[in-house]
Amino acid sequence: MSEKYDLHCHSTASDGALSPTALVQRAHEHGVTSLALTDHDTVAGIAEAQTAAIETGIHLIPGIELSASWQNKCFHIVGLGIDPDYPPLREATLNLQIMRTERAEKIAAKLEKKRIPGALEAVKKAAGDGMITRSHFADFLLSQFHVSTQQEAFDRYLGAGKAAFVPTTWSDLELAVSWITGAGGVAVLAHPLRYKLTASWMKRLLAAFKEVGGLGIEVVTGRYNADEIKIVAAYATHFELAGSVGSDFHNPANPWVELGRIAPLPEHIKPVWELLS
Ligand code: AMP
Ligand code: MN
Ligand code: MN
Ligand code: MN
């Protein structure tokens, strides 16, 4: 049987719609043989996913998607093959949970000023024990008919510079990468084209990322077309980074993204899974 990797997805431990168990089962149904669970700033879903993976017969790679700041911009760093019990990483996730809760309070206060009450209670209820993200706010705005799509929620309220945007300083890029490498994992720059960087900024970012120990880049995501894959593959080659593939699946209701539904890694790119033990 041929291997199928999906190295980026979310469960209810952050802003995914499926429990870790349901996510693993769905991945299996879609032919995934190796799945990395990479929730935002948390490893809380990994134990359950691991149990489900053993029962289902697929290989689970423990992962995380850390929010990191570099040059006043936010980047997402996927950690693959991490030890979720590595104490500095555990401690970091606890701090990030506090940061996210405080940020949620500020976002809700801004929405309240726009005469949209009740957001904090709603997002806390939706997130449960998991990380509160802006996706939860987008879902709330949608459910209350303040917007008609998730995208509109970001365009009007939650996106950078919009009415309910709260600028956040995340962990420094170097620190975030050190938690991943310290936990025995491989640090991968997630969805590199989503940051809308110019080519010269992208080169500065990748040089800085490599300098602090980054080893991989997501060459294929659930949303990239052939041209985009070529662009990122060229960066991977130039910076000698291994290539990762991940759907960034969140929710079965999104018809554009599915677990395992990702283009293959271009053949000349070194696969990141060769770096995972
Ligand atoms: P946060 O980490 O709390 O800032 O939330 C970021 C999450 O919000 C991302 O992981 C996406 O799931 C979602 N998100 C960010 N921007 C958008 C957008 N423009 N449209 C839809 N979802 C978005
Ligand atoms: Mn997300
Ligand atoms: Mn991301
Ligand atoms: Mn993601």
PDB file of C-alpha atoms and ligand atoms in Angstrom:
ATOM      1  CA  MET A   1       0.000   0.000   0.000  1.00  0.00           C
ATOM      2  CA  SER A   2       1.328   3.441  -0.813  1.00  0.00           C
ATOM      3  CA  GLU A   3       1.950   5.938   1.953  1.00  0.00           C
ATOM      4  CA  LYS A   4      -0.163   9.069   2.178  1.00  0.00           C
ATOM      5  CA  TYR A   5       0.961  11.853   4.441  1.00  0.00           C
ATOM      6  CA  ASP A   6      -1.100  14.713   5.851  1.00  0.00           C
ATOM      7  CA  LEU A   7       1.085  16.686   8.243  1.00  0.00           C
ATOM      8  CA  HIS A   8      -1.135  19.618   9.242  1.00  0.00           C
ATOM      9  CA  CYS A   9      -4.657  19.557  10.692  1.00  0.00           C
ATOM     10  CA  HIS A  10      -6.757  20.747  13.625  1.00  0.00           C
ATOM     11  CA  SER A  11      -9.063  19.153  16.193  1.00  0.00           C
ATOM     12  CA  THR A  12     -11.383  20.503  18.871  1.00  0.00           C
ATOM     13  CA  ALA A  13      -8.275  21.028  21.014  1.00  0.00           C
ATOM     14  CA  SER A  14      -7.984  24.279  18.997  1.00  0.00           C
ATOM     15  CA  ASP A  15     -10.200  25.508  16.162  1.00  0.00           C
ATOM     16  CA  GLY A  16     -11.037  22.237  14.434  1.00  0.00           C
ATOM     17  CA  ALA A  17     -14.597  20.931  14.296  1.00  0.00           C
ATOM     18  CA  LEU A  18     -13.788  17.246  14.903  1.00  0.00           C
ATOM     19  CA  SER A  19     -12.593  15.554  18.069  1.00  0.00           C
ATOM     20  CA  PRO A  20      -9.124  13.997  17.801  1.00  0.00           C
ATOM     21  CA  THR A  21     -10.780  10.570  17.481  1.00  0.00           C
ATOM     22  CA  ALA A  22     -13.171  11.643  14.716  1.00  0.00           C
ATOM     23  CA  LEU A  23     -10.320  13.401  12.924  1.00  0.00           C
ATOM     24  CA  VAL A  24      -8.136  10.284  12.925  1.00  0.00           C
ATOM     25  CA  GLN A  25     -11.035   8.172  11.675  1.00  0.00           C
ATOM     26  CA  ARG A  26     -11.817  10.619   8.898  1.00  0.00           C
ATOM     27  CA  ALA A  27      -8.151  10.733   7.876  1.00  0.00           C
ATOM     28  CA  HIS A  28      -8.158   6.942   7.643  1.00  0.00           C
ATOM     29  CA  GLU A  29     -11.336   6.999   5.534  1.00  0.00           C
ATOM     30  CA  HIS A  30      -9.579   9.384   3.162  1.00  0.00           C
ATOM     31  CA  GLY A  31      -6.584   7.104   2.745  1.00  0.00           C
ATOM     32  CA  VAL A  32      -4.137   8.907   5.023  1.00  0.00           C
ATOM     33  CA  THR A  33      -1.521   6.525   6.427  1.00  0.00           C
ATOM     34  CA  SER A  34       0.510   9.078   8.439  1.00  0.00           C
ATOM     35  CA  LEU A  35      -1.269  11.980  10.105  1.00  0.00           C
ATOM     36  CA  ALA A  36       0.225  14.813  12.146  1.00  0.00           C
ATOM     37  CA  LEU A  37      -2.163  16.537  14.535  1.00  0.00           C
ATOM     38  CA  THR A  38      -1.016  20.159  14.721  1.00  0.00           C
ATOM     39  CA  ASP A  39      -3.387  22.172  16.869  1.00  0.00           C
ATOM     40  CA  HIS A  40      -2.737  25.858  17.493  1.00  0.00           C
ATOM     41  CA  ASP A  41      -0.414  26.306  20.471  1.00  0.00           C
ATOM     42  CA  THR A  42      -1.531  23.112  22.207  1.00  0.00           C
ATOM     43  CA  VAL A  43      -0.730  19.415  22.467  1.00  0.00           C
ATOM     44  CA  ALA A  44      -3.926  18.642  24.386  1.00  0.00           C
ATOM     45  CA  GLY A  45      -5.456  16.521  21.601  1.00  0.00           C
ATOM     46  CA  ILE A  46      -2.464  14.261  20.997  1.00  0.00           C
ATOM     47  CA  ALA A  47      -3.090  11.585  23.629  1.00  0.00           C
ATOM     48  CA  GLU A  48      -6.622  10.944  22.381  1.00  0.00           C
ATOM     49  CA  ALA A  49      -5.466  11.023  18.745  1.00  0.00           C
ATOM     50  CA  GLN A  50      -2.715   8.529  19.540  1.00  0.00           C
ATOM     51  CA  THR A  51      -5.198   6.081  21.075  1.00  0.00           C
ATOM     52  CA  ALA A  52      -7.534   6.450  18.093  1.00  0.00           C
ATOM     53  CA  ALA A  53      -4.632   6.018  15.660  1.00  0.00           C
ATOM     54  CA  ILE A  54      -3.590   2.736  17.267  1.00  0.00           C
ATOM     55  CA  GLU A  55      -7.189   1.478  17.086  1.00  0.00           C
ATOM     56  CA  THR A  56      -7.580   2.652  13.494  1.00  0.00           C
ATOM     57  CA  GLY A  57      -4.203   1.415  12.322  1.00  0.00           C
ATOM     58  CA  ILE A  58      -2.753   4.682  11.060  1.00  0.00           C
ATOM     59  CA  HIS A  59       0.500   6.312  12.093  1.00  0.00           C
ATOM     60  CA  LEU A  60       0.105   9.425  14.224  1.00  0.00           C
ATOM     61  CA  ILE A  61       2.864  12.008  14.318  1.00  0.00           C
ATOM     62  CA  PRO A  62       2.562  14.239  17.389  1.00  0.00           C
ATOM     63  CA  GLY A  63       2.616  17.859  16.283  1.00  0.00           C
ATOM     64  CA  ILE A  64       1.741  21.451  17.079  1.00  0.00           C
ATOM     65  CA  GLU A  65       1.266  24.712  15.167  1.00  0.00           C
ATOM     66  CA  LEU A  66       2.932  27.464  17.159  1.00  0.00           C
ATOM     67  CA  SER A  67       2.149  31.141  16.644  1.00  0.00           C
ATOM     68  CA  ALA A  68       5.420  33.066  16.526  1.00  0.00           C
ATOM     69  CA  SER A  69       6.449  36.675  16.095  1.00  0.00           C
ATOM     70  CA  TRP A  70       9.276  37.851  13.897  1.00  0.00           C
ATOM     71  CA  GLN A  71       9.801  41.479  12.821  1.00  0.00           C
ATOM     72  CA  ASN A  72       6.387  42.362  14.279  1.00  0.00           C
ATOM     73  CA  LYS A  73       4.596  39.881  12.067  1.00  0.00           C
ATOM     74  CA  CYS A  74       2.888  36.643  13.056  1.00  0.00           C
ATOM     75  CA  PHE A  75       4.042  33.357  11.513  1.00  0.00           C
ATOM     76  CA  HIS A  76       2.906  29.804  12.083  1.00  0.00           C
ATOM     77  CA  ILE A  77       5.525  27.167  12.783  1.00  0.00           C
ATOM     78  CA  VAL A  78       4.481  23.551  12.599  1.00  0.00           C
ATOM     79  CA  GLY A  79       6.407  21.197  14.856  1.00  0.00           C
ATOM     80  CA  LEU A  80       6.456  17.550  13.743  1.00  0.00           C
ATOM     81  CA  GLY A  81       7.510  14.528  15.759  1.00  0.00           C
ATOM     82  CA  ILE A  82       7.575  16.395  19.057  1.00  0.00           C
ATOM     83  CA  ASP A  83       7.550  14.855  22.498  1.00  0.00           C
ATOM     84  CA  PRO A  84       4.337  16.434  23.838  1.00  0.00           C
ATOM     85  CA  ASP A  85       5.595  16.009  27.401  1.00  0.00           C
ATOM     86  CA  TYR A  86       8.762  18.089  26.925  1.00  0.00           C
ATOM     87  CA  PRO A  87       8.475  20.426  29.940  1.00  0.00           C
ATOM     88  CA  PRO A  88       9.423  23.755  28.277  1.00  0.00           C
ATOM     89  CA  LEU A  89       6.888  23.082  25.525  1.00  0.00           C
ATOM     90  CA  ARG A  90       4.193  22.174  28.060  1.00  0.00           C
ATOM     91  CA  GLU A  91       4.891  25.346  29.989  1.00  0.00           C
ATOM     92  CA  ALA A  92       4.814  27.402  26.794  1.00  0.00           C
ATOM     93  CA  THR A  93       1.399  26.034  25.858  1.00  0.00           C
ATOM     94  CA  LEU A  94       0.032  26.893  29.302  1.00  0.00           C
ATOM     95  CA  ASN A  95       1.282  30.469  28.908  1.00  0.00           C
ATOM     96  CA  LEU A  96      -0.130  30.643  25.396  1.00  0.00           C
ATOM     97  CA  GLN A  97      -3.510  29.534  26.690  1.00  0.00           C
ATOM     98  CA  ILE A  98      -3.500  32.409  29.184  1.00  0.00           C
ATOM     99  CA  MET A  99      -2.418  34.822  26.437  1.00  0.00           C
ATOM    100  CA  ARG A 100      -5.197  33.598  24.173  1.00  0.00           C
ATOM    101  CA  THR A 101      -7.827  33.938  26.892  1.00  0.00           C
ATOM    102  CA  GLU A 102      -6.705  37.499  27.657  1.00  0.00           C
ATOM    103  CA  ARG A 103      -6.698  38.319  23.962  1.00  0.00           C
ATOM    104  CA  ALA A 104     -10.233  36.887  23.656  1.00  0.00           C
ATOM    105  CA  GLU A 105     -11.399  39.195  26.457  1.00  0.00           C
ATOM    106  CA  LYS A 106      -9.987  42.179  24.556  1.00  0.00           C
ATOM    107  CA  ILE A 107     -11.512  41.095  21.246  1.00  0.00           C
ATOM    108  CA  ALA A 108     -14.895  40.652  22.951  1.00  0.00           C
ATOM    109  CA  ALA A 109     -14.624  44.119  24.533  1.00  0.00           C
ATOM    110  CA  LYS A 110     -13.957  45.630  21.109  1.00  0.00           C
ATOM    111  CA  LEU A 111     -16.953  43.816  19.659  1.00  0.00           C
ATOM    112  CA  GLU A 112     -19.060  45.038  22.558  1.00  0.00           C
ATOM    113  CA  LYS A 113     -18.109  48.604  21.593  1.00  0.00           C
ATOM    114  CA  LYS A 114     -19.486  47.805  18.149  1.00  0.00           C
ATOM    115  CA  ARG A 115     -22.745  46.776  19.850  1.00  0.00           C
ATOM    116  CA  ILE A 116     -22.046  43.079  19.527  1.00  0.00           C
ATOM    117  CA  PRO A 117     -22.433  41.649  23.038  1.00  0.00           C
ATOM    118  CA  GLY A 118     -22.011  38.098  24.257  1.00  0.00           C
ATOM    119  CA  ALA A 119     -18.929  37.088  22.265  1.00  0.00           C
ATOM    120  CA  LEU A 120     -16.752  36.057  25.203  1.00  0.00           C
ATOM    121  CA  GLU A 121     -19.311  33.662  26.655  1.00  0.00           C
ATOM    122  CA  ALA A 122     -19.949  32.189  23.212  1.00  0.00           C
ATOM    123  CA  VAL A 123     -16.305  31.586  22.298  1.00  0.00           C
ATOM    124  CA  LYS A 124     -15.488  30.175  25.729  1.00  0.00           C
ATOM    125  CA  LYS A 125     -18.366  27.763  25.421  1.00  0.00           C
ATOM    126  CA  ALA A 126     -17.369  26.779  21.882  1.00  0.00           C
ATOM    127  CA  ALA A 127     -13.682  26.305  22.737  1.00  0.00           C
ATOM    128  CA  GLY A 128     -14.366  24.354  25.932  1.00  0.00           C
ATOM    129  CA  ASP A 129     -10.998  23.303  27.361  1.00  0.00           C
ATOM    130  CA  GLY A 130      -9.330  24.021  24.022  1.00  0.00           C
ATOM    131  CA  MET A 131      -7.525  27.082  22.723  1.00  0.00           C
ATOM    132  CA  ILE A 132      -9.700  30.082  21.855  1.00  0.00           C
ATOM    133  CA  THR A 133      -8.899  31.356  18.366  1.00  0.00           C
ATOM    134  CA  ARG A 134     -10.235  34.029  16.063  1.00  0.00           C
ATOM    135  CA  SER A 135     -12.040  31.246  14.198  1.00  0.00           C
ATOM    136  CA  HIS A 136     -14.293  30.888  17.235  1.00  0.00           C
ATOM    137  CA  PHE A 137     -15.116  34.589  17.028  1.00  0.00           C
ATOM    138  CA  ALA A 138     -15.788  34.244  13.311  1.00  0.00           C
ATOM    139  CA  ASP A 139     -18.209  31.387  14.006  1.00  0.00           C
ATOM    140  CA  PHE A 140     -19.960  33.494  16.654  1.00  0.00           C
ATOM    141  CA  LEU A 141     -20.314  36.493  14.306  1.00  0.00           C
ATOM    142  CA  LEU A 142     -21.678  34.157  11.663  1.00  0.00           C
ATOM    143  CA  SER A 143     -24.169  32.521  14.020  1.00  0.00           C
ATOM    144  CA  GLN A 144     -25.464  35.929  15.098  1.00  0.00           C
ATOM    145  CA  PHE A 145     -25.836  37.108  11.479  1.00  0.00           C
ATOM    146  CA  HIS A 146     -23.340  39.949  11.842  1.00  0.00           C
ATOM    147  CA  VAL A 147     -21.520  38.513   8.815  1.00  0.00           C
ATOM    148  CA  SER A 148     -22.448  36.007   6.152  1.00  0.00           C
ATOM    149  CA  THR A 149     -19.096  34.185   5.760  1.00  0.00           C
ATOM    150  CA  GLN A 150     -16.015  33.427   7.876  1.00  0.00           C
ATOM    151  CA  GLN A 151     -13.997  35.524   5.462  1.00  0.00           C
ATOM    152  CA  GLU A 152     -16.291  38.516   6.012  1.00  0.00           C
ATOM    153  CA  ALA A 153     -15.786  38.144   9.770  1.00  0.00           C
ATOM    154  CA  PHE A 154     -12.035  38.557   9.222  1.00  0.00           C
ATOM    155  CA  ASP A 155     -12.432  41.313   6.626  1.00  0.00           C
ATOM    156  CA  ARG A 156     -14.742  43.410   8.794  1.00  0.00           C
ATOM    157  CA  TYR A 157     -13.837  42.623  12.391  1.00  0.00           C
ATOM    158  CA  LEU A 158     -11.036  40.178  13.128  1.00  0.00           C
ATOM    159  CA  GLY A 159      -8.347  40.758  10.504  1.00  0.00           C
ATOM    160  CA  ALA A 160      -5.274  42.971  11.037  1.00  0.00           C
ATOM    161  CA  GLY A 161      -6.302  46.586  11.574  1.00  0.00           C
ATOM    162  CA  LYS A 162     -10.041  45.850  11.649  1.00  0.00           C
ATOM    163  CA  ALA A 163     -12.523  46.904  14.328  1.00  0.00           C
ATOM    164  CA  ALA A 164     -11.978  44.019  16.743  1.00  0.00           C
ATOM    165  CA  PHE A 165      -8.337  43.275  15.957  1.00  0.00           C
ATOM    166  CA  VAL A 166      -6.071  42.961  18.968  1.00  0.00           C
ATOM    167  CA  PRO A 167      -2.382  43.121  18.089  1.00  0.00           C
ATOM    168  CA  THR A 168      -0.607  40.252  19.815  1.00  0.00           C
ATOM    169  CA  THR A 169       3.060  39.671  20.442  1.00  0.00           C
ATOM    170  CA  TRP A 170       3.595  35.938  20.217  1.00  0.00           C
ATOM    171  CA  SER A 171       6.680  34.054  21.263  1.00  0.00           C
ATOM    172  CA  ASP A 172       9.792  35.022  19.423  1.00  0.00           C
ATOM    173  CA  LEU A 173      10.491  32.874  16.347  1.00  0.00           C
ATOM    174  CA  GLU A 174      13.750  31.630  17.850  1.00  0.00           C
ATOM    175  CA  LEU A 175      12.057  30.578  21.085  1.00  0.00           C
ATOM    176  CA  ALA A 176       9.176  28.848  19.294  1.00  0.00           C
ATOM    177  CA  VAL A 177      11.602  26.859  17.135  1.00  0.00           C
ATOM    178  CA  SER A 178      13.667  25.973  20.223  1.00  0.00           C
ATOM    179  CA  TRP A 179      10.603  24.454  21.923  1.00  0.00           C
ATOM    180  CA  ILE A 180      10.060  22.251  18.875  1.00  0.00           C
ATOM    181  CA  THR A 181      13.667  21.182  18.420  1.00  0.00           C
ATOM    182  CA  GLY A 182      14.083  20.757  22.192  1.00  0.00           C
ATOM    183  CA  ALA A 183      11.081  18.425  22.100  1.00  0.00           C
ATOM    184  CA  GLY A 184      12.895  16.343  19.474  1.00  0.00           C
ATOM    185  CA  GLY A 185      10.775  17.672  16.629  1.00  0.00           C
ATOM    186  CA  VAL A 186      11.310  19.241  13.228  1.00  0.00           C
ATOM    187  CA  ALA A 187      10.249  22.883  12.747  1.00  0.00           C
ATOM    188  CA  VAL A 188       8.396  23.625   9.516  1.00  0.00           C
ATOM    189  CA  LEU A 189       7.254  27.018   8.231  1.00  0.00           C
ATOM    190  CA  ALA A 190       3.497  26.648   7.707  1.00  0.00           C
ATOM    191  CA  HIS A 191       1.658  27.909   4.599  1.00  0.00           C
ATOM    192  CA  PRO A 192       4.462  30.297   3.501  1.00  0.00           C
ATOM    193  CA  LEU A 193       2.390  32.143   0.914  1.00  0.00           C
ATOM    194  CA  ARG A 194      -0.332  33.142   3.359  1.00  0.00           C
ATOM    195  CA  TYR A 195       1.789  35.899   4.890  1.00  0.00           C
ATOM    196  CA  LYS A 196       1.754  37.931   1.684  1.00  0.00           C
ATOM    197  CA  LEU A 197       5.469  38.677   1.887  1.00  0.00           C
ATOM    198  CA  THR A 198       7.465  40.171  -0.942  1.00  0.00           C
ATOM    199  CA  ALA A 199      10.202  37.911  -2.298  1.00  0.00           C
ATOM    200  CA  SER A 200      12.862  39.842  -0.413  1.00  0.00           C
ATOM    201  CA  TRP A 201      10.984  39.546   2.905  1.00  0.00           C
ATOM    202  CA  MET A 202      10.418  35.863   2.267  1.00  0.00           C
ATOM    203  CA  LYS A 203      14.151  35.379   1.778  1.00  0.00           C
ATOM    204  CA  ARG A 204      14.909  37.257   4.994  1.00  0.00           C
ATOM    205  CA  LEU A 205      12.352  35.186   6.863  1.00  0.00           C
ATOM    206  CA  LEU A 206      13.690  31.881   5.537  1.00  0.00           C
ATOM    207  CA  ALA A 207      17.278  32.869   6.296  1.00  0.00           C
ATOM    208  CA  ALA A 208      16.256  33.781   9.872  1.00  0.00           C
ATOM    209  CA  PHE A 209      14.197  30.600  10.205  1.00  0.00           C
ATOM    210  CA  LYS A 210      17.126  28.434   9.110  1.00  0.00           C
ATOM    211  CA  GLU A 211      19.498  30.324  11.356  1.00  0.00           C
ATOM    212  CA  VAL A 212      17.438  29.396  14.439  1.00  0.00           C
ATOM    213  CA  GLY A 213      17.106  25.737  13.441  1.00  0.00           C
ATOM    214  CA  GLY A 214      14.103  25.560  11.100  1.00  0.00           C
ATOM    215  CA  LEU A 215      14.426  22.541   8.804  1.00  0.00           C
ATOM    216  CA  GLY A 216      11.260  22.403   6.731  1.00  0.00           C
ATOM    217  CA  ILE A 217       8.724  24.358   4.713  1.00  0.00           C
ATOM    218  CA  GLU A 218       5.177  23.455   3.727  1.00  0.00           C
ATOM    219  CA  VAL A 219       5.484  23.072  -0.017  1.00  0.00           C
ATOM    220  CA  VAL A 220       2.001  21.632  -0.460  1.00  0.00           C
ATOM    221  CA  THR A 221      -1.133  22.713   1.411  1.00  0.00           C
ATOM    222  CA  GLY A 222      -4.815  22.007   0.849  1.00  0.00           C
ATOM    223  CA  ARG A 223      -5.229  25.330  -0.933  1.00  0.00           C
ATOM    224  CA  TYR A 224      -2.125  25.645  -3.124  1.00  0.00           C
ATOM    225  CA  ASN A 225      -2.374  25.349  -6.894  1.00  0.00           C
ATOM    226  CA  ALA A 226       0.410  24.060  -9.151  1.00  0.00           C
ATOM    227  CA  ASP A 227       1.992  27.497  -9.589  1.00  0.00           C
ATOM    228  CA  GLU A 228       2.075  28.121  -5.862  1.00  0.00           C
ATOM    229  CA  ILE A 229       3.646  24.720  -5.226  1.00  0.00           C
ATOM    230  CA  LYS A 230       6.371  25.584  -7.759  1.00  0.00           C
ATOM    231  CA  ILE A 231       7.087  28.893  -6.050  1.00  0.00           C
ATOM    232  CA  VAL A 232       7.460  27.323  -2.615  1.00  0.00           C
ATOM    233  CA  ALA A 233       9.434  24.362  -3.993  1.00  0.00           C
ATOM    234  CA  ALA A 234      11.937  26.849  -5.415  1.00  0.00           C
ATOM    235  CA  TYR A 235      12.364  28.404  -1.956  1.00  0.00           C
ATOM    236  CA  ALA A 236      12.783  24.939  -0.443  1.00  0.00           C
ATOM    237  CA  THR A 237      15.534  24.110  -2.929  1.00  0.00           C
ATOM    238  CA  HIS A 238      17.301  27.465  -2.569  1.00  0.00           C
ATOM    239  CA  PHE A 239      17.298  27.334   1.245  1.00  0.00           C
ATOM    240  CA  GLU A 240      17.854  23.560   1.426  1.00  0.00           C
ATOM    241  CA  LEU A 241      14.707  23.020   3.449  1.00  0.00           C
ATOM    242  CA  ALA A 242      12.805  19.740   3.521  1.00  0.00           C
ATOM    243  CA  GLY A 243       9.303  19.857   2.091  1.00  0.00           C
ATOM    244  CA  SER A 244       6.136  19.147   4.056  1.00  0.00           C
ATOM    245  CA  VAL A 245       2.605  18.451   2.884  1.00  0.00           C
ATOM    246  CA  GLY A 246      -0.473  19.262   4.969  1.00  0.00           C
ATOM    247  CA  SER A 247      -4.114  19.991   4.279  1.00  0.00           C
ATOM    248  CA  ASP A 248      -4.608  22.408   7.229  1.00  0.00           C
ATOM    249  CA  PHE A 249      -7.982  20.716   7.593  1.00  0.00           C
ATOM    250  CA  HIS A 250     -10.316  22.344  10.148  1.00  0.00           C
ATOM    251  CA  ASN A 251     -13.904  21.467   9.351  1.00  0.00           C
ATOM    252  CA  PRO A 252     -15.746  18.949   7.146  1.00  0.00           C
ATOM    253  CA  ALA A 253     -18.208  21.740   6.282  1.00  0.00           C
ATOM    254  CA  ASN A 254     -15.477  23.425   4.213  1.00  0.00           C
ATOM    255  CA  PRO A 255     -15.736  21.807   0.762  1.00  0.00           C
ATOM    256  CA  TRP A 256     -12.359  23.181  -0.384  1.00  0.00           C
ATOM    257  CA  VAL A 257     -10.163  21.348   2.096  1.00  0.00           C
ATOM    258  CA  GLU A 258     -10.181  17.664   2.964  1.00  0.00           C
ATOM    259  CA  LEU A 259      -7.877  15.417   4.965  1.00  0.00           C
ATOM    260  CA  GLY A 260      -5.366  13.783   2.652  1.00  0.00           C
ATOM    261  CA  ARG A 261      -6.565  15.736  -0.384  1.00  0.00           C
ATOM    262  CA  ILE A 262      -3.264  17.360  -1.244  1.00  0.00           C
ATOM    263  CA  ALA A 263      -1.011  17.319  -4.254  1.00  0.00           C
ATOM    264  CA  PRO A 264       2.097  15.129  -4.029  1.00  0.00           C
ATOM    265  CA  LEU A 265       5.395  16.653  -2.973  1.00  0.00           C
ATOM    266  CA  PRO A 266       7.461  17.504  -6.085  1.00  0.00           C
ATOM    267  CA  GLU A 267       9.968  14.707  -6.619  1.00  0.00           C
ATOM    268  CA  HIS A 268      13.091  16.834  -6.370  1.00  0.00           C
ATOM    269  CA  ILE A 269      12.173  18.049  -2.867  1.00  0.00           C
ATOM    270  CA  LYS A 270      13.489  16.170   0.168  1.00  0.00           C
ATOM    271  CA  PRO A 271      10.462  14.925   2.129  1.00  0.00           C
ATOM    272  CA  VAL A 272      10.290  16.160   5.702  1.00  0.00           C
ATOM    273  CA  TRP A 273       9.218  12.701   6.878  1.00  0.00           C
ATOM    274  CA  GLU A 274      12.726  11.436   6.112  1.00  0.00           C
ATOM    275  CA  LEU A 275      13.842  13.625   9.023  1.00  0.00           C
ATOM    276  CA  LEU A 276      11.336  12.065  11.429  1.00  0.00           C
ATOM    277  CA  SER A 277      12.507   9.056  13.354  1.00  0.00           C
TER     278      SER A 277
HETATM  279  P1  AMP B   1      -5.641  32.996  15.762  1.00  0.00           P
HETATM  280  O1  AMP B   1      -4.502  32.022  15.847  1.00  0.00           O
HETATM  281  O2  AMP B   1      -6.485  33.007  16.987  1.00  0.00           O
HETATM  282  O3  AMP B   1      -5.221  34.347  15.333  1.00  0.00           O
HETATM  283  O4  AMP B   1      -6.628  32.439  14.659  1.00  0.00           O
HETATM  284  C1  AMP B   1      -6.103  32.127  13.439  1.00  0.00           C
HETATM  285  C2  AMP B   1      -7.041  31.148  12.754  1.00  0.00           C
HETATM  286  O5  AMP B   1      -8.119  31.837  12.196  1.00  0.00           O
HETATM  287  C3  AMP B   1      -6.343  30.487  11.592  1.00  0.00           C
HETATM  288  O6  AMP B   1      -5.700  29.315  11.983  1.00  0.00           O
HETATM  289  C4  AMP B   1      -7.469  30.168  10.677  1.00  0.00           C
HETATM  290  O7  AMP B   1      -8.068  28.963  11.075  1.00  0.00           O
HETATM  291  C5  AMP B   1      -8.419  31.296  10.918  1.00  0.00           C
HETATM  292  N1  AMP B   1      -8.279  32.391   9.940  1.00  0.00           N
HETATM  293  C6  AMP B   1      -7.329  33.341   9.898  1.00  0.00           C
HETATM  294  N2  AMP B   1      -7.552  34.197   8.871  1.00  0.00           N
HETATM  295  C7  AMP B   1      -8.676  33.759   8.267  1.00  0.00           C
HETATM  296  C8  AMP B   1      -9.441  34.216   7.151  1.00  0.00           C
HETATM  297  N3  AMP B   1      -9.085  35.312   6.459  1.00  0.00           N
HETATM  298  N4  AMP B   1     -10.538  33.525   6.825  1.00  0.00           N
HETATM  299  C9  AMP B   1     -10.914  32.433   7.520  1.00  0.00           C
HETATM  300  N5  AMP B   1     -10.241  31.954   8.585  1.00  0.00           N
HETATM  301  C10 AMP B   1      -9.132  32.611   8.945  1.00  0.00           C
HETATM  302 MN    MN B   2      -6.896  27.596  12.548  1.00  0.00          MN
HETATM  303 MN    MN B   3      -1.812  28.453  10.334  1.00  0.00          MN
HETATM  304 MN    MN B   4      -3.285  25.312  10.722  1.00  0.00          MN
END
